[in-house]
Amino acid sequence: MHEQLTIQGVPVADIVAVHGSPTYVYDGEALTQQYQRLRDALPAAVDVFYSLKANPNVALTALLVRAGAGAEVSSLTELRTALRAGVDPADVIFLGPGKSDDELRECCELGVRAVVVESLPELARLDAVAGAAGRRQPVLLRVNPDFQVKGSGLTMGGKARQFGVDVDQAVAAGRAVGAHEWARVVGVHVYMGTRILAAEAVVENTERILALAERVAEACGIDLEVVDVGGGLGVPYFPKEDPLDLDVVGRGVRDAVERFRARHPRVRMILESGRYLVAECGTYVLGVRYVKESFGERFAVADGGTNHHMAAVGIGSVLKRNFPMGLVGRASTAPTAPWHLTGPLCTPADELGKNVDLPSDLRPGDLVGVFRSGAYGPTASPVHFLSHGYPAEVLVHDGEVHLVRHRDTPEDMLRQQVLPTILDPVTTDEGALL
Ligand SMILES: *Cc1c(COP(=O)(O)O)cnc(C)c1O
């Protein structure tokens, strides 16, 4: 039994009738509610920063900024997106293992809340760039801890990694770290991993990161103002995964932060979150183009696939599991049958779902939604493969439908390519006519 999907009362079929498919549809209300739930669960000393990496759409970012989120960015475009979305530079942190001088300079000129440095050479570089700009720039030292988080889908630290400074190296570097004239180290950043669904793991992480920050600050002569405890809060995608228990997270983090602030009353914490904020508000809507059978198995060939949603193909696991999916454009009472949901790419890997339960009467023109798809969608996918380009993105906000990104056209796709005049059949022909 499938129902028609509506978002804030707007049928998805109506949205597709206007904006076409494949399209990412976002529910702005679901997004701000999710932010508010997290905000309410955390103590006031913790600031929530949105990681644009999860979904850099400027309209979604604007909704989160309006709701009170800061921005965690990792490229000039993400930085400018956040500013365009209305964020105050004082609520921006810039992070990433290979920052350019241009990025560092823009951070200093804007006076962002903090640049998160990922190596000691980068700290020296930033000191020079900030000095040249005549700006004292607050810095967080990203530390690669000597422990690992339990229950993370992807380990970002606690082993050999390109991120951050190993804790032993930071401690060995000692007071030199805190003694830079222009790059003013005001705190410590640790990011352990992503897709964490166990509340206890989030709490334990926070406790251990706070203890680590104290140890590093002591050794490095850092007058601690900020501890960024990372984040990596997960959302359930698959059967048998349970949502993160926010009450347990809230209580545990509150206790840890209170104990820490009893010793360091001025310190503020930052929690970064991408996936947790945006995943659930997004649905990737595909149009079925053909249905067919091959060797006795059903295929629904759709107008979009892994080129827009690579994450749906078994994130962080060798075992291929399906994202939640369903028929969204009409109701159906037909019994379900197993369908392989494939896309337009000329590779057998372009399969968004294997043996997905969809109505047996699935037909061309039907719309299928891949749910919980607001995070790590097209920007984390090979959108240029076979030159299909970026899908459209639509936001439903206050019951109104807004196009928030144009679908790439062939002209858009060709614009960045250059055909030397000597090879251009048009100019060559014109030349011949003269
Ligand atoms: C990717 C990343 C994030 C966002 O992670 P989510 O799991 O999407 O919340 C936050 N901080 C850092 C350092 C990251 O690399």
GROMACS .gro file of C-alpha atoms and ligand atoms in nm:
model
  449
    1MET     CA    1   0.000   0.000   0.000
    2HIS     CA    2   0.159   0.329  -0.110
    3GLU     CA    3   0.026   0.677  -0.038
    4GLN     CA    4   0.093   0.989  -0.240
    5LEU     CA    5   0.367   1.193  -0.074
    6THR     CA    6   0.292   1.552   0.017
    7ILE     CA    7   0.532   1.801   0.174
    8GLN     CA    8   0.362   2.066   0.387
    9GLY     CA    9   0.044   1.976   0.201
   10VAL     CA   10   0.201   2.010  -0.145
   11PRO     CA   11   0.188   1.689  -0.350
   12VAL     CA   12   0.532   1.591  -0.476
   13ALA     CA   13   0.366   1.511  -0.809
   14ASP     CA   14   0.268   1.881  -0.841
   15ILE     CA   15   0.625   1.990  -0.769
   16VAL     CA   16   0.757   1.756  -1.038
   17ALA     CA   17   0.488   1.873  -1.283
   18VAL     CA   18   0.642   2.222  -1.258
   19HIS     CA   19   1.011   2.151  -1.198
   20GLY     CA   20   1.061   1.812  -1.361
   21SER     CA   21   1.264   1.519  -1.236
   22PRO     CA   22   1.507   1.410  -1.112
   23THR     CA   23   1.484   1.668  -0.836
   24TYR     CA   24   1.587   1.699  -0.475
   25VAL     CA   25   1.293   1.822  -0.269
   26TYR     CA   26   1.360   1.970   0.077
   27ASP     CA   27   1.110   2.027   0.357
   28GLY     CA   28   1.217   2.354   0.521
   29GLU     CA   29   0.998   2.296   0.822
   30ALA     CA   30   1.149   1.953   0.889
   31LEU     CA   31   1.493   2.114   0.860
   32THR     CA   32   1.434   2.392   1.113
   33GLN     CA   33   1.258   2.152   1.350
   34GLN     CA   34   1.554   1.918   1.341
   35TYR     CA   35   1.790   2.207   1.418
   36GLN     CA   36   1.567   2.323   1.702
   37ARG     CA   37   1.552   1.974   1.856
   38LEU     CA   38   1.931   1.955   1.864
   39ARG     CA   39   1.961   2.314   1.990
   40ASP     CA   40   1.712   2.248   2.270
   41ALA     CA   41   1.887   1.928   2.378
   42LEU     CA   42   2.227   2.096   2.420
   43PRO     CA   43   2.340   2.331   2.696
   44ALA     CA   44   2.362   2.704   2.616
   45ALA     CA   45   2.744   2.695   2.628
   46VAL     CA   46   2.745   2.477   2.314
   47ASP     CA   47   2.714   2.653   1.978
   48VAL     CA   48   2.582   2.448   1.686
   49PHE     CA   49   2.767   2.499   1.358
   50TYR     CA   50   2.627   2.370   1.030
   51SER     CA   51   2.881   2.177   0.819
   52LEU     CA   52   2.808   2.297   0.465
   53LYS     CA   53   2.989   1.993   0.325
   54ALA     CA   54   2.673   1.789   0.391
   55ASN     CA   55   2.462   2.014   0.166
   56PRO     CA   56   2.593   2.348   0.044
   57ASN     CA   57   2.261   2.476  -0.087
   58VAL     CA   58   2.241   2.846  -0.003
   59ALA     CA   59   1.869   2.839   0.079
   60LEU     CA   60   1.902   2.551   0.326
   61THR     CA   61   2.201   2.727   0.479
   62ALA     CA   62   1.996   3.048   0.510
   63LEU     CA   63   1.720   2.862   0.694
   64LEU     CA   64   1.971   2.720   0.942
   65VAL     CA   65   2.148   3.054   0.987
   66ARG     CA   66   1.813   3.222   1.055
   67ALA     CA   67   1.739   2.953   1.311
   68GLY     CA   68   2.067   3.041   1.486
   69ALA     CA   69   2.332   2.806   1.347
   70GLY     CA   70   2.691   2.908   1.276
   71ALA     CA   71   2.870   2.774   0.968
   72GLU     CA   72   3.159   2.533   0.934
   73VAL     CA   73   3.311   2.571   0.587
   74SER     CA   74   3.602   2.420   0.397
   75SER     CA   75   3.637   2.613   0.071
   76LEU     CA   76   3.605   2.970  -0.058
   77THR     CA   77   3.276   2.880  -0.223
   78GLU     CA   78   3.137   2.733   0.099
   79LEU     CA   79   3.257   3.044   0.284
   80ARG     CA   80   3.084   3.275   0.037
   81THR     CA   81   2.773   3.057   0.039
   82ALA     CA   82   2.750   3.095   0.416
   83LEU     CA   83   2.798   3.472   0.394
   84ARG     CA   84   2.535   3.492   0.118
   85ALA     CA   85   2.305   3.298   0.350
   86GLY     CA   86   2.346   3.576   0.605
   87VAL     CA   87   2.591   3.432   0.853
   88ASP     CA   88   2.806   3.672   1.053
   89PRO     CA   89   3.180   3.602   0.996
   90ALA     CA   90   3.205   3.584   1.376
   91ASP     CA   91   2.994   3.266   1.348
   92VAL     CA   92   3.211   3.095   1.087
   93ILE     CA   93   3.491   2.845   1.129
   94PHE     CA   94   3.709   2.739   0.836
   95LEU     CA   95   3.854   2.389   0.836
   96GLY     CA   96   4.027   2.148   0.600
   97PRO     CA   97   4.364   1.981   0.557
   98GLY     CA   98   4.490   2.172   0.252
   99LYS     CA   99   4.389   2.536   0.278
  100SER     CA  100   4.527   2.783   0.023
  101ASP     CA  101   4.679   3.122   0.103
  102ASP     CA  102   4.375   3.283  -0.061
  103GLU     CA  103   4.146   3.096   0.178
  104LEU     CA  104   4.356   3.185   0.481
  105ARG     CA  105   4.375   3.551   0.372
  106GLU     CA  106   4.000   3.580   0.322
  107CYS     CA  107   3.941   3.428   0.666
  108CYS     CA  108   4.173   3.684   0.826
  109GLU     CA  109   4.024   3.976   0.636
  110LEU     CA  110   3.673   3.876   0.734
  111GLY     CA  111   3.775   3.798   1.091
  112VAL     CA  112   3.608   3.457   1.110
  113ARG     CA  113   3.545   3.307   1.453
  114ALA     CA  114   3.832   3.063   1.402
  115VAL     CA  115   4.054   2.900   1.144
  116VAL     CA  116   4.101   2.535   1.236
  117VAL     CA  117   4.464   2.452   1.156
  118GLU     CA  118   4.547   2.095   1.068
  119SER     CA  119   4.928   2.095   1.093
  120LEU     CA  120   5.207   2.293   1.257
  121PRO     CA  121   5.337   2.415   0.918
  122GLU     CA  122   4.986   2.546   0.847
  123LEU     CA  123   4.990   2.731   1.178
  124ALA     CA  124   5.315   2.902   1.075
  125ARG     CA  125   5.169   2.981   0.733
  126LEU     CA  126   4.855   3.133   0.885
  127ASP     CA  127   5.069   3.338   1.124
  128ALA     CA  128   5.249   3.485   0.821
  129VAL     CA  129   4.927   3.549   0.623
  130ALA     CA  130   4.753   3.707   0.922
  131GLY     CA  131   5.061   3.922   0.989
  132ALA     CA  132   5.065   4.044   0.629
  133ALA     CA  133   4.696   4.133   0.662
  134GLY     CA  134   4.763   4.302   0.996
  135ARG     CA  135   4.492   4.091   1.162
  136ARG     CA  136   4.524   3.879   1.472
  137GLN     CA  137   4.330   3.568   1.379
  138PRO     CA  138   4.178   3.328   1.634
  139VAL     CA  139   4.281   2.969   1.566
  140LEU     CA  140   4.172   2.626   1.683
  141LEU     CA  141   4.436   2.355   1.677
  142ARG     CA  142   4.290   2.038   1.533
  143VAL     CA  143   4.428   1.749   1.734
  144ASN     CA  144   4.439   1.388   1.619
  145PRO     CA  145   4.375   1.203   1.945
  146ASP     CA  146   4.538   0.883   2.065
  147PHE     CA  147   4.203   0.711   2.104
  148GLN     CA  148   3.923   0.616   1.866
  149VAL     CA  149   3.554   0.671   1.889
  150LYS     CA  150   3.329   0.370   1.916
  151GLY     CA  151   3.044   0.328   1.675
  152SER     CA  152   3.153   0.567   1.401
  153GLY     CA  153   3.082   0.485   1.037
  154LEU     CA  154   3.408   0.643   0.925
  155THR     CA  155   3.710   0.697   1.148
  156MET     CA  156   3.867   1.039   1.112
  157GLY     CA  157   4.122   1.022   1.392
  158GLY     CA  158   4.300   0.808   1.648
  159LYS     CA  159   4.522   0.660   1.377
  160ALA     CA  160   4.745   0.777   1.094
  161ARG     CA  161   4.547   1.053   0.923
  162GLN     CA  162   4.603   1.368   0.720
  163PHE     CA  163   4.379   1.559   0.961
  164GLY     CA  164   4.505   1.755   1.257
  165VAL     CA  165   4.824   1.728   1.462
  166ASP     CA  166   4.891   1.405   1.652
  167VAL     CA  167   4.841   1.474   2.019
  168ASP     CA  168   5.200   1.368   2.100
  169GLN     CA  169   5.339   1.613   1.845
  170ALA     CA  170   5.119   1.893   1.977
  171VAL     CA  171   5.234   1.827   2.333
  172ALA     CA  172   5.598   1.798   2.219
  173ALA     CA  173   5.575   2.131   2.034
  174GLY     CA  174   5.479   2.286   2.367
  175ARG     CA  175   5.456   2.659   2.432
  176ALA     CA  176   5.569   2.748   2.077
  177VAL     CA  177   5.217   2.662   1.963
  178GLY     CA  178   5.052   2.927   2.176
  179ALA     CA  179   5.324   3.186   2.118
  180HIS     CA  180   5.244   3.297   1.763
  181GLU     CA  181   5.197   3.670   1.727
  182TRP     CA  182   4.922   3.681   1.463
  183ALA     CA  183   4.775   3.331   1.470
  184ARG     CA  184   4.627   3.338   1.817
  185VAL     CA  185   4.554   2.979   1.925
  186VAL     CA  186   4.241   3.000   2.139
  187GLY     CA  187   4.131   2.640   2.150
  188VAL     CA  188   4.131   2.283   2.037
  189HIS     CA  189   3.926   2.097   1.777
  190VAL     CA  190   3.873   1.722   1.753
  191TYR     CA  191   3.654   1.548   1.499
  192MET     CA  192   3.629   1.175   1.553
  193GLY     CA  193   3.403   1.037   1.286
  194THR     CA  194   3.066   1.043   1.121
  195ARG     CA  195   2.738   0.849   1.133
  196ILE     CA  196   2.744   0.796   1.510
  197LEU     CA  197   2.409   0.659   1.628
  198ALA     CA  198   2.498   0.559   1.984
  199ALA     CA  199   2.421   0.840   2.227
  200GLU     CA  200   2.668   0.698   2.480
  201ALA     CA  201   2.946   0.720   2.219
  202VAL     CA  202   2.870   1.089   2.159
  203VAL     CA  203   2.884   1.157   2.533
  204GLU     CA  204   3.202   0.957   2.584
  205ASN     CA  205   3.359   1.136   2.288
  206THR     CA  206   3.274   1.472   2.434
  207GLU     CA  207   3.419   1.382   2.772
  208ARG     CA  208   3.741   1.250   2.623
  209ILE     CA  209   3.778   1.546   2.386
  210LEU     CA  210   3.735   1.794   2.673
  211ALA     CA  211   4.000   1.610   2.876
  212LEU     CA  212   4.230   1.607   2.574
  213ALA     CA  213   4.175   1.979   2.514
  214GLU     CA  214   4.276   2.052   2.873
  215ARG     CA  215   4.592   1.845   2.838
  216VAL     CA  216   4.692   2.006   2.506
  217ALA     CA  217   4.611   2.358   2.626
  218GLU     CA  218   4.827   2.306   2.932
  219ALA     CA  219   5.122   2.174   2.731
  220CYS     CA  220   5.095   2.432   2.453
  221GLY     CA  221   5.030   2.742   2.660
  222ILE     CA  222   4.684   2.794   2.513
  223ASP     CA  223   4.450   3.019   2.706
  224LEU     CA  224   4.145   2.808   2.634
  225GLU     CA  225   3.841   2.996   2.498
  226VAL     CA  226   3.685   2.738   2.264
  227VAL     CA  227   3.670   2.360   2.243
  228ASP     CA  228   3.521   2.222   1.924
  229VAL     CA  229   3.402   1.873   2.010
  230GLY     CA  230   3.338   1.778   1.648
  231GLY     CA  231   3.009   1.604   1.595
  232GLY     CA  232   2.934   1.332   1.347
  233LEU     CA  233   2.582   1.271   1.477
  234GLY     CA  234   2.414   1.006   1.262
  235VAL     CA  235   2.069   0.939   1.125
  236PRO     CA  236   1.929   0.591   1.070
  237TYR     CA  237   1.912   0.484   0.705
  238PHE     CA  238   1.865   0.111   0.730
  239PRO     CA  239   1.639  -0.135   0.910
  240LYS     CA  240   1.767  -0.220   1.258
  241GLU     CA  241   1.929   0.122   1.295
  242ASP     CA  242   1.775   0.335   1.570
  243PRO     CA  243   1.774   0.713   1.580
  244LEU     CA  244   2.020   0.886   1.809
  245ASP     CA  245   1.870   0.932   2.156
  246LEU     CA  246   1.890   1.310   2.190
  247ASP     CA  247   1.782   1.305   2.554
  248VAL     CA  248   2.078   1.085   2.646
  249VAL     CA  249   2.312   1.299   2.434
  250GLY     CA  250   2.176   1.618   2.590
  251ARG     CA  251   2.203   1.498   2.949
  252GLY     CA  252   2.551   1.350   2.907
  253VAL     CA  253   2.692   1.649   2.720
  254ARG     CA  254   2.535   1.887   2.974
  255ASP     CA  255   2.707   1.703   3.263
  256ALA     CA  256   3.043   1.692   3.086
  257VAL     CA  257   3.026   2.058   2.987
  258GLU     CA  258   2.921   2.169   3.336
  259ARG     CA  259   3.210   1.983   3.498
  260PHE     CA  260   3.450   2.130   3.246
  261ARG     CA  261   3.320   2.484   3.283
  262ALA     CA  262   3.354   2.465   3.657
  263ARG     CA  263   3.729   2.469   3.587
  264HIS     CA  264   3.715   2.687   3.272
  265PRO     CA  265   3.416   2.917   3.310
  266ARG     CA  266   3.488   3.129   3.000
  267VAL     CA  267   3.511   2.839   2.757
  268ARG     CA  268   3.250   2.789   2.488
  269MET     CA  269   3.201   2.466   2.296
  270ILE     CA  270   3.124   2.413   1.930
  271LEU     CA  271   2.940   2.112   1.795
  272GLU     CA  272   2.956   2.064   1.418
  273SER     CA  273   2.675   1.890   1.240
  274GLY     CA  274   2.597   1.825   0.878
  275ARG     CA  275   2.419   1.498   0.817
  276TYR     CA  276   2.208   1.511   1.132
  277LEU     CA  277   2.061   1.849   1.039
  278VAL     CA  278   1.989   1.802   0.669
  279ALA     CA  279   1.956   1.430   0.591
  280GLU     CA  280   1.595   1.379   0.688
  281CYS     CA  281   1.451   1.690   0.524
  282GLY     CA  282   1.553   1.581   0.173
  283THR     CA  283   1.390   1.344  -0.076
  284TYR     CA  284   1.551   1.257  -0.409
  285VAL     CA  285   1.260   1.225  -0.652
  286LEU     CA  286   1.311   1.018  -0.966
  287GLY     CA  287   1.087   0.960  -1.262
  288VAL     CA  288   1.057   0.605  -1.393
  289ARG     CA  289   1.132   0.601  -1.767
  290TYR     CA  290   1.107   0.234  -1.849
  291VAL     CA  291   1.016  -0.086  -1.676
  292LYS     CA  292   1.163  -0.410  -1.807
  293GLU     CA  293   1.260  -0.761  -1.715
  294SER     CA  294   1.596  -0.927  -1.751
  295PHE     CA  295   1.663  -1.289  -1.666
  296GLY     CA  296   1.342  -1.293  -1.468
  297GLU     CA  297   1.419  -0.983  -1.257
  298ARG     CA  298   1.232  -0.652  -1.266
  299PHE     CA  299   1.411  -0.330  -1.349
  300ALA     CA  300   1.277   0.023  -1.315
  301VAL     CA  301   1.503   0.250  -1.520
  302ALA     CA  302   1.479   0.603  -1.385
  303ASP     CA  303   1.591   0.948  -1.500
  304GLY     CA  304   1.847   0.981  -1.220
  305GLY     CA  305   2.072   0.753  -1.024
  306THR     CA  306   2.409   0.728  -0.857
  307ASN     CA  307   2.522   1.035  -1.053
  308HIS     CA  308   2.316   1.238  -0.805
  309HIS     CA  309   2.311   1.008  -0.506
  310MET     CA  310   2.624   0.803  -0.468
  311ALA     CA  311   2.561   0.779  -0.093
  312ALA     CA  312   2.262   0.554  -0.157
  313VAL     CA  313   2.502   0.287  -0.276
  314GLY     CA  314   2.604   0.142   0.059
  315ILE     CA  315   2.771   0.420   0.253
  316GLY     CA  316   3.052   0.309   0.480
  317SER     CA  317   2.985  -0.058   0.439
  318VAL     CA  318   3.077  -0.337   0.206
  319LEU     CA  319   2.732  -0.479   0.240
  320LYS     CA  320   2.491  -0.316  -0.003
  321ARG     CA  321   2.178  -0.202   0.176
  322ASN     CA  322   1.896   0.005   0.033
  323PHE     CA  323   1.811   0.354   0.148
  324PRO     CA  324   1.442   0.393   0.240
  325MET     CA  325   1.248   0.438  -0.087
  326GLY     CA  326   0.892   0.434  -0.209
  327LEU     CA  327   0.642   0.531  -0.474
  328VAL     CA  328   0.557   0.898  -0.413
  329GLY     CA  329   0.360   1.032  -0.709
  330ARG     CA  330   0.037   0.837  -0.670
  331ALA     CA  331  -0.135   0.596  -0.440
  332SER     CA  332  -0.122   0.226  -0.520
  333THR     CA  333  -0.290  -0.074  -0.369
  334ALA     CA  334  -0.108  -0.320  -0.592
  335PRO     CA  335   0.097  -0.583  -0.408
  336THR     CA  336   0.465  -0.503  -0.387
  337ALA     CA  337   0.732  -0.680  -0.585
  338PRO     CA  338   1.112  -0.663  -0.583
  339TRP     CA  339   1.246  -0.407  -0.829
  340HIS     CA  340   1.600  -0.303  -0.916
  341LEU     CA  341   1.599   0.075  -0.935
  342THR     CA  342   1.858   0.189  -1.188
  343GLY     CA  343   1.957   0.518  -1.349
  344PRO     CA  344   2.068   0.660  -1.683
  345LEU     CA  345   2.440   0.583  -1.659
  346CYS     CA  346   2.603   0.323  -1.882
  347THR     CA  347   2.743   0.120  -1.595
  348PRO     CA  348   2.588  -0.168  -1.402
  349ALA     CA  349   2.701   0.015  -1.086
  350ASP     CA  350   2.428   0.274  -1.146
  351GLU     CA  351   2.178   0.100  -0.924
  352LEU     CA  352   2.020   0.300  -0.642
  353GLY     CA  353   1.837   0.002  -0.498
  354LYS     CA  354   1.840  -0.375  -0.531
  355ASN     CA  355   1.518  -0.571  -0.480
  356VAL     CA  356   1.335  -0.263  -0.355
  357ASP     CA  357   0.974  -0.329  -0.253
  358LEU     CA  358   0.772  -0.121  -0.499
  359PRO     CA  359   0.423  -0.178  -0.639
  360SER     CA  360   0.406  -0.456  -0.896
  361ASP     CA  361   0.215  -0.216  -1.125
  362LEU     CA  362   0.506   0.032  -1.139
  363ARG     CA  363   0.500   0.204  -1.479
  364PRO     CA  364   0.670   0.476  -1.681
  365GLY     CA  365   0.589   0.821  -1.544
  366ASP     CA  366   0.574   0.699  -1.185
  367LEU     CA  367   0.774   0.891  -0.928
  368VAL     CA  368   0.997   0.715  -0.678
  369GLY     CA  369   1.138   0.894  -0.374
  370VAL     CA  370   1.463   0.809  -0.200
  371PHE     CA  371   1.411   0.938   0.153
  372ARG     CA  372   1.654   1.081   0.410
  373SER     CA  373   1.861   1.205   0.122
  374GLY     CA  374   1.928   1.567   0.220
  375ALA     CA  375   2.292   1.502   0.316
  376TYR     CA  376   2.585   1.409   0.091
  377GLY     CA  377   2.368   1.398  -0.221
  378PRO     CA  378   2.473   1.551  -0.555
  379THR     CA  379   2.780   1.736  -0.421
  380ALA     CA  380   2.921   1.405  -0.302
  381SER     CA  381   2.833   1.229  -0.629
  382PRO     CA  382   2.983   1.213  -0.979
  383VAL     CA  383   2.733   1.465  -1.121
  384HIS     CA  384   2.944   1.518  -1.431
  385PHE     CA  385   2.956   1.153  -1.528
  386LEU     CA  386   2.801   1.111  -1.872
  387SER     CA  387   2.750   1.490  -1.858
  388HIS     CA  388   2.402   1.476  -1.708
  389GLY     CA  389   2.491   1.754  -1.466
  390TYR     CA  390   2.329   1.869  -1.144
  391PRO     CA  391   1.963   1.794  -1.072
  392ALA     CA  392   1.715   2.066  -0.976
  393GLU     CA  393   1.666   2.142  -0.607
  394VAL     CA  394   1.338   2.263  -0.462
  395LEU     CA  395   1.259   2.393  -0.114
  396VAL     CA  396   0.912   2.387   0.036
  397HIS     CA  397   0.900   2.671   0.287
  398ASP     CA  398   0.586   2.797   0.461
  399GLY     CA  399   0.379   2.587   0.222
  400GLU     CA  400   0.532   2.757  -0.085
  401VAL     CA  401   0.748   2.583  -0.344
  402HIS     CA  402   1.078   2.754  -0.432
  403LEU     CA  403   1.327   2.643  -0.693
  404VAL     CA  404   1.660   2.673  -0.506
  405ARG     CA  405   1.891   2.536  -0.772
  406HIS     CA  406   1.846   2.519  -1.149
  407ARG     CA  407   1.894   2.187  -1.321
  408ASP     CA  408   2.213   2.196  -1.530
  409THR     CA  409   2.145   2.232  -1.901
  410PRO     CA  410   2.377   2.109  -2.177
  411GLU     CA  411   2.481   2.475  -2.219
  412ASP     CA  412   2.578   2.490  -1.851
  413MET     CA  413   2.774   2.171  -1.888
  414LEU     CA  414   2.961   2.294  -2.198
  415ARG     CA  415   3.035   2.643  -2.066
  416GLN     CA  416   3.350   2.546  -1.876
  417GLN     CA  417   3.503   2.371  -2.176
  418VAL     CA  418   3.723   2.550  -2.425
  419LEU     CA  419   3.744   2.461  -2.793
  420PRO     CA  420   4.057   2.619  -2.943
  421THR     CA  421   3.967   2.834  -3.245
  422ILE     CA  422   4.186   2.620  -3.466
  423LEU     CA  423   3.966   2.318  -3.387
  424ASP     CA  424   3.633   2.499  -3.394
  425PRO     CA  425   3.426   2.376  -3.691
  426VAL     CA  426   3.213   2.693  -3.677
  427THR     CA  427   3.498   2.944  -3.702
  428THR     CA  428   3.680   2.721  -3.949
  429ASP     CA  429   3.372   2.709  -4.173
  430GLU     CA  430   3.325   3.086  -4.146
  431GLY     CA  431   3.691   3.130  -4.231
  432ALA     CA  432   3.640   2.919  -4.541
  433LEU     CA  433   3.345   3.134  -4.646
  434LEU     CA  434   3.543   3.457  -4.631
  435LIG     C1  435   3.245   1.611   0.747
  435LIG     C2  436   3.275   1.685   0.871
  435LIG     C3  437   3.170   1.730   0.952
  435LIG     C4  438   3.027   1.698   0.926
  435LIG     O1  439   3.004   1.565   0.955
  435LIG     P1  440   2.855   1.506   0.968
  435LIG     O2  441   2.877   1.363   0.996
  435LIG     O3  442   2.788   1.531   0.838
  435LIG     O4  443   2.789   1.580   1.078
  435LIG     C5  444   3.203   1.801   1.066
  435LIG     N1  445   3.332   1.829   1.096
  435LIG     C6  446   3.435   1.787   1.020
  435LIG     C7  447   3.573   1.819   1.060
  435LIG     C8  448   3.410   1.714   0.905
  435LIG     O5  449   3.512   1.671   0.830
   0.00000   0.00000   0.00000
